[in-house]
Coordinates of C-alpha atoms and ligand atoms in Angstrom, one line a residue:
X214 CA -98.4 -11.8 -31.7
X215 CA -95.5 -10.6 -34.6
X216 CA -95.7 -14.1 -36.2
X217 CA -93.0 -15.6 -37.5
X218 CA -89.9 -14.2 -37.5
X219 CA -87.3 -14.9 -40.8
X220 CA -85.1 -17.0 -38.4
X221 CA -83.0 -17.7 -41.7
X222 CA -82.6 -14.7 -43.5
X223 CA -81.4 -13.5 -39.9
X224 CA -79.0 -15.2 -39.8
X225 CA -77.5 -15.4 -43.6
X226 CA -77.5 -11.3 -42.7
X227 CA -75.4 -11.8 -39.2
X228 CA -73.5 -13.7 -40.8
X229 CA -72.4 -11.8 -44.4
X230 CA -72.3 -8.4 -42.0
X231 CA -69.6 -10.4 -40.6
X232 CA -67.5 -11.3 -42.4
X233 CA -68.2 -8.0 -43.7
X234 CA -66.9 -5.5 -40.3
X235 CA -63.9 -8.7 -40.4
X236 CA -61.9 -8.0 -43.4
X237 CA -62.6 -4.3 -42.6
X238 CA -60.9 -5.3 -39.0
X239 CA -58.8 -8.4 -39.7
X240 CA -55.9 -6.8 -42.4
X241 CA -55.4 -3.9 -39.7
X242 CA -51.7 -4.3 -38.4
X243 CA -52.9 -3.1 -34.1
X244 CA -50.5 -3.6 -32.6
X245 CA -47.9 -2.6 -34.8
X246 CA -44.3 -4.5 -35.4
X247 CA -44.2 -8.0 -33.6
X248 CA -40.9 -8.5 -31.5
X249 CA -40.9 -11.7 -29.2
X250 CA -41.7 -15.2 -29.3
X251 CA -45.4 -14.0 -27.2
X252 CA -46.0 -11.5 -30.1
X253 CA -48.0 -13.4 -32.9
X254 CA -50.2 -15.5 -30.9
X255 CA -51.3 -12.0 -28.5
X256 CA -52.1 -11.3 -32.2
X257 CA -54.0 -14.2 -33.0
X258 CA -55.7 -13.8 -29.9
X259 CA -56.9 -10.4 -30.4
X260 CA -58.2 -11.7 -34.4
X261 CA -60.1 -13.9 -33.0
X262 CA -61.3 -12.0 -30.7
X263 CA -61.9 -9.0 -33.2
X264 CA -64.1 -11.8 -35.4
X265 CA -66.2 -12.7 -31.8
X266 CA -66.4 -9.5 -31.5
X267 CA -67.9 -8.5 -34.8
X268 CA -70.6 -11.1 -34.4
X269 CA -72.4 -10.0 -31.7
X270 CA -72.3 -6.3 -33.1
X271 CA -74.2 -8.0 -36.6
X272 CA -76.3 -10.1 -34.1
X273 CA -77.6 -7.2 -32.5
X274 CA -77.8 -4.6 -35.5
X275 CA -79.3 -7.3 -37.8
X276 CA -82.3 -7.6 -35.1
X277 CA -82.8 -3.9 -34.2
X278 CA -83.1 -2.9 -37.1
X279 CA -85.4 -5.2 -38.5
X280 CA -87.7 -4.4 -34.9
X281 CA -87.8 -1.0 -36.3
X282 CA -88.7 -1.9 -39.6
X283 CA -90.8 -4.6 -38.9
X284 CA -92.4 -2.3 -36.1
X285 CA -92.4 0.8 -37.2
X286 CA -95.9 2.1 -36.4
X287 CA -98.4 3.2 -38.4
X288 CA -99.1 6.7 -39.6
X289 CA -101.6 7.8 -37.0
X290 CA -101.7 4.8 -35.8
X291 CA -101.3 5.9 -31.4
X292 CA -102.7 2.9 -29.4
X293 CA -100.2 1.5 -26.7
X294 CA -97.9 -1.6 -27.7
X295 CA -99.4 -4.7 -26.8
X296 CA -98.8 -6.5 -23.2
X297 CA -95.5 -8.6 -23.9
X298 CA -95.1 -11.1 -21.6
X299 CA -91.0 -12.7 -21.8
X300 CA -90.1 -15.2 -23.9
X301 CA -88.8 -17.7 -22.7
X302 CA -86.6 -19.0 -25.3
X303 CA -84.9 -15.2 -26.1
X304 CA -84.3 -15.6 -22.8
X305 CA -82.4 -18.6 -22.7
X306 CA -80.5 -18.1 -26.2
X307 CA -79.8 -15.0 -24.3
X308 CA -78.0 -16.0 -21.8
X309 CA -76.3 -18.9 -23.1
X310 CA -74.2 -17.9 -26.5
X311 CA -72.7 -14.9 -24.1
X312 CA -72.3 -17.3 -21.3
X313 CA -70.3 -19.5 -24.2
X314 CA -69.0 -16.7 -25.7
X315 CA -66.9 -15.5 -22.7
X316 CA -65.6 -19.0 -21.3
X317 CA -64.7 -19.5 -24.7
X318 CA -62.3 -16.5 -24.4
X319 CA -61.2 -17.4 -21.1
X320 CA -60.2 -20.5 -21.7
X321 CA -58.1 -20.3 -25.0
X322 CA -57.0 -16.3 -23.7
X323 CA -55.4 -18.6 -20.2
X324 CA -54.4 -21.3 -22.9
X325 CA -52.2 -19.1 -24.6
X326 CA -50.7 -17.3 -21.2
X327 CA -49.3 -21.2 -19.8
X328 CA -48.1 -21.3 -23.1
X329 CA -45.6 -17.7 -23.7
X330 CA -45.3 -17.8 -20.2
X331 CA -43.9 -21.3 -19.9
X332 CA -40.5 -21.4 -18.1
X333 CA -37.4 -22.1 -20.4
X334 CA -34.5 -23.6 -19.0
X335 CA -31.7 -21.5 -18.3
X336 CA -33.7 -17.8 -18.0
X337 CA -32.4 -14.8 -17.9
X338 CA -33.5 -13.0 -14.5
X339 CA -33.2 -9.2 -15.0
X340 CA -35.0 -6.6 -12.0
X341 CA -37.2 -3.3 -12.9
X342 CA -37.4 -0.7 -10.7
X343 CA -39.6 2.4 -10.8
X344 CA -40.4 5.2 -9.7
X345 CA -41.4 9.0 -10.8
X346 CA -40.4 10.0 -13.1
X347 CA -37.6 6.8 -14.2
X348 CA -36.9 3.2 -15.2
X349 CA -34.2 1.6 -13.9
X350 CA -32.6 -2.0 -14.2
X351 CA -30.3 -4.8 -12.3
X352 CA -28.8 -8.0 -13.4
X353 CA -28.7 -10.2 -9.9
X354 CA -26.8 -12.7 -12.4
X355 CA -24.0 -10.6 -13.7
X356 CA -22.6 -9.7 -10.8
X357 CA -25.4 -7.2 -9.7
X358 CA -24.9 -4.4 -12.7
X359 CA -27.0 -1.4 -12.4
X360 CA -28.1 0.6 -15.3
X361 CA -30.0 3.9 -15.5
X362 CA -32.6 4.3 -18.1
X363 CA -31.7 1.9 -21.2
X364 CA -32.4 -1.3 -20.7
X365 CA -30.5 -4.6 -22.3
X366 CA -31.4 -7.4 -22.8
X367 CA -29.9 -10.8 -25.5
X368 CA -31.9 -11.6 -28.5
X369 CA -34.1 -15.2 -27.9
X370 CA -32.8 -16.0 -24.5
X371 CA -36.0 -15.4 -22.6
X372 CA -36.1 -13.2 -20.0
X373 CA -38.2 -12.8 -16.6
X374 CA -38.4 -9.1 -15.5
X375 CA -38.8 -9.0 -11.6
X376 CA -40.9 -5.4 -11.3
X377 CA -40.2 -3.6 -7.7
X378 CA -42.2 -0.4 -7.5
X379 CA -40.0 2.0 -5.5
X380 CA -43.3 4.8 -4.9
X381 CA -46.7 4.1 -6.8
X382 CA -47.6 1.6 -9.0
X383 CA -46.1 2.2 -12.8
X384 CA -46.5 -0.8 -15.5
X385 CA -44.1 -1.9 -17.9
X386 CA -45.2 -2.0 -21.4
X387 CA -43.1 -2.6 -24.9
X388 CA -45.3 -2.9 -27.2
X389 CA -43.6 -5.4 -29.8
X390 CA -43.4 -7.2 -27.3
X391 CA -47.1 -7.0 -25.8
X392 CA -46.1 -7.9 -22.5
X393 CA -48.0 -5.8 -19.9
X394 CA -47.1 -6.4 -16.5
X395 CA -48.2 -4.1 -13.5
X396 CA -45.4 -2.8 -11.0
X397 CA -46.6 -2.8 -7.6
X398 CA -45.1 -1.0 -4.5
X399 CA -44.5 -4.1 -1.3
X400 CA -45.3 -6.8 -3.5
X401 CA -42.7 -8.6 -7.1
X402 CA -44.5 -8.8 -10.1
X403 CA -43.3 -11.0 -13.5
X404 CA -43.4 -10.7 -16.5
X405 CA -42.1 -13.1 -18.9
X406 CA -41.0 -12.1 -22.8
X407 CA -39.0 -13.9 -25.1
X408 CA -36.9 -11.2 -27.4
X409 CA -36.7 -12.4 -30.3
X410 CA -35.8 -9.2 -33.0
X411 CA -32.7 -7.1 -32.8
X412 CA -33.2 -3.5 -32.4
X413 CA -33.6 -0.8 -30.1
X414 CA -38.0 -0.3 -28.3
X415 CA -38.8 1.9 -26.2
X416 CA -40.1 0.8 -22.7
X417 CA -43.4 2.3 -22.2
X418 CA -45.2 3.5 -18.2
X419 CA -48.3 2.4 -19.2
X420 CA -50.1 3.5 -15.4
X421 CA -50.9 7.0 -14.8
X422 CA -48.5 7.6 -12.2
X423 CA -48.8 11.1 -11.9
X424 CA -47.4 14.5 -13.7
X425 CA -44.1 12.9 -15.7
X426 CA -46.1 9.9 -16.5
X427 CA -46.3 10.7 -20.4
X428 CA -41.9 11.0 -20.2
X429 CA -42.2 7.7 -18.7
X430 CA -39.7 6.0 -20.9
X431 CA -36.9 3.9 -20.8
X432 CA -34.1 2.6 -24.0
X433 CA -34.5 -1.6 -25.4
X434 CA -31.3 -2.5 -26.9
X435 CA -32.3 -7.1 -28.0
X436 CA -29.3 -8.0 -28.6
X437 CA -27.1 -11.1 -30.3
X438 CA -26.0 -12.6 -26.7
X439 CA -22.8 -12.0 -27.5
X440 CA -23.2 -8.4 -28.1
X441 CA -25.0 -8.3 -24.9
X442 CA -22.7 -10.0 -22.3
X443 CA -20.4 -7.2 -23.7
X444 CA -22.9 -4.4 -22.9
X445 CA -23.4 -5.7 -19.8
X446 CA -19.7 -6.2 -18.5
X447 CA -19.1 -2.6 -19.3
X448 CA -21.4 -1.5 -17.2
X449 CA -19.4 0.2 -14.1
X450 CA -22.3 0.8 -11.1
X451 CA -24.0 -1.7 -8.9
X452 CA -27.6 -2.2 -7.9
X453 CA -27.3 0.9 -5.5
X454 CA -28.3 -0.8 -1.6
X455 CA -32.2 0.8 -0.9
X456 CA -33.2 -0.9 -3.9
X457 CA -31.8 -4.6 -3.0
X458 CA -32.9 -4.1 0.1
X459 CA -36.9 -3.5 -2.4
X460 CA -35.7 -6.5 -4.0
X461 CA -35.3 -8.5 -1.2
X462 CA -38.9 -6.5 1.0
X463 CA -40.9 -7.3 -1.8
X464 CA -43.5 -10.5 -1.8
X465 CA -43.7 -12.5 -5.3
X466 CA -46.9 -11.7 -6.4
X467 CA -46.5 -15.0 -9.1
X468 CA -46.0 -18.1 -8.3
X469 CA -43.5 -19.1 -11.4
X470 CA -41.3 -21.5 -11.2
X471 CA -38.1 -18.8 -11.3
X472 CA -34.4 -19.7 -12.4
X473 CA -31.6 -18.7 -11.1
X474 CA -30.8 -15.5 -12.9
X475 CA -28.4 -16.9 -15.7
X476 CA -25.4 -16.7 -16.3
Ligands
CU583 CU1 -47.3 6.3 -15.8

């Protein structure tokens, strides 16, 4: 038998390695600039996942290198290894620990998602239309004002983006907002975002949708409410009828309470 394992030392090495990896990984700004109320919460969630992953990685590495060092065959030893019939304690441990970690991650993510999607009063509804390889936007609460390739939203107000794909699956992603949502033909998906930092950003399609996928972008402007109202009022096009028909025909995919569309 292999004798007693130096559990305390291995655990100390695991903790030390977890701290070292975390110290390298946590200061890196993985997600870039933050510009929505959801962003800091999602960034914290990522930090927690980084520490958990560092712990799992460290634990596996410590056990692996201990085994490599401790149980290496002596030179010239050609004999077979011992016949081993499993280790119940070890198997229970390596089932229970990952189960606890995964359940924690699921519960934590669920709570964060609930928090960032908590509907507020008087949200603004914006229709998002995606097609190979362009984005356009409708403002149902503003007389169906319509904009191609440029999205404006007011700062500090919750926006419910109602997504409609006119051909294949696309995906709506503004990195600074963190939120990403697929646009799926036949159904209406919803992304809820409260942009909290004025500026110009980029909407990126993040679902491979054909040859022009990498160029499928749109300008996003977050601005004070008064400026936003002025911009919408200046739009001279209305959402085209085929687009409105798509809105009527797509079935709602997300059972989220939706505002009246905003004034
Ligand atoms: Cu795409």
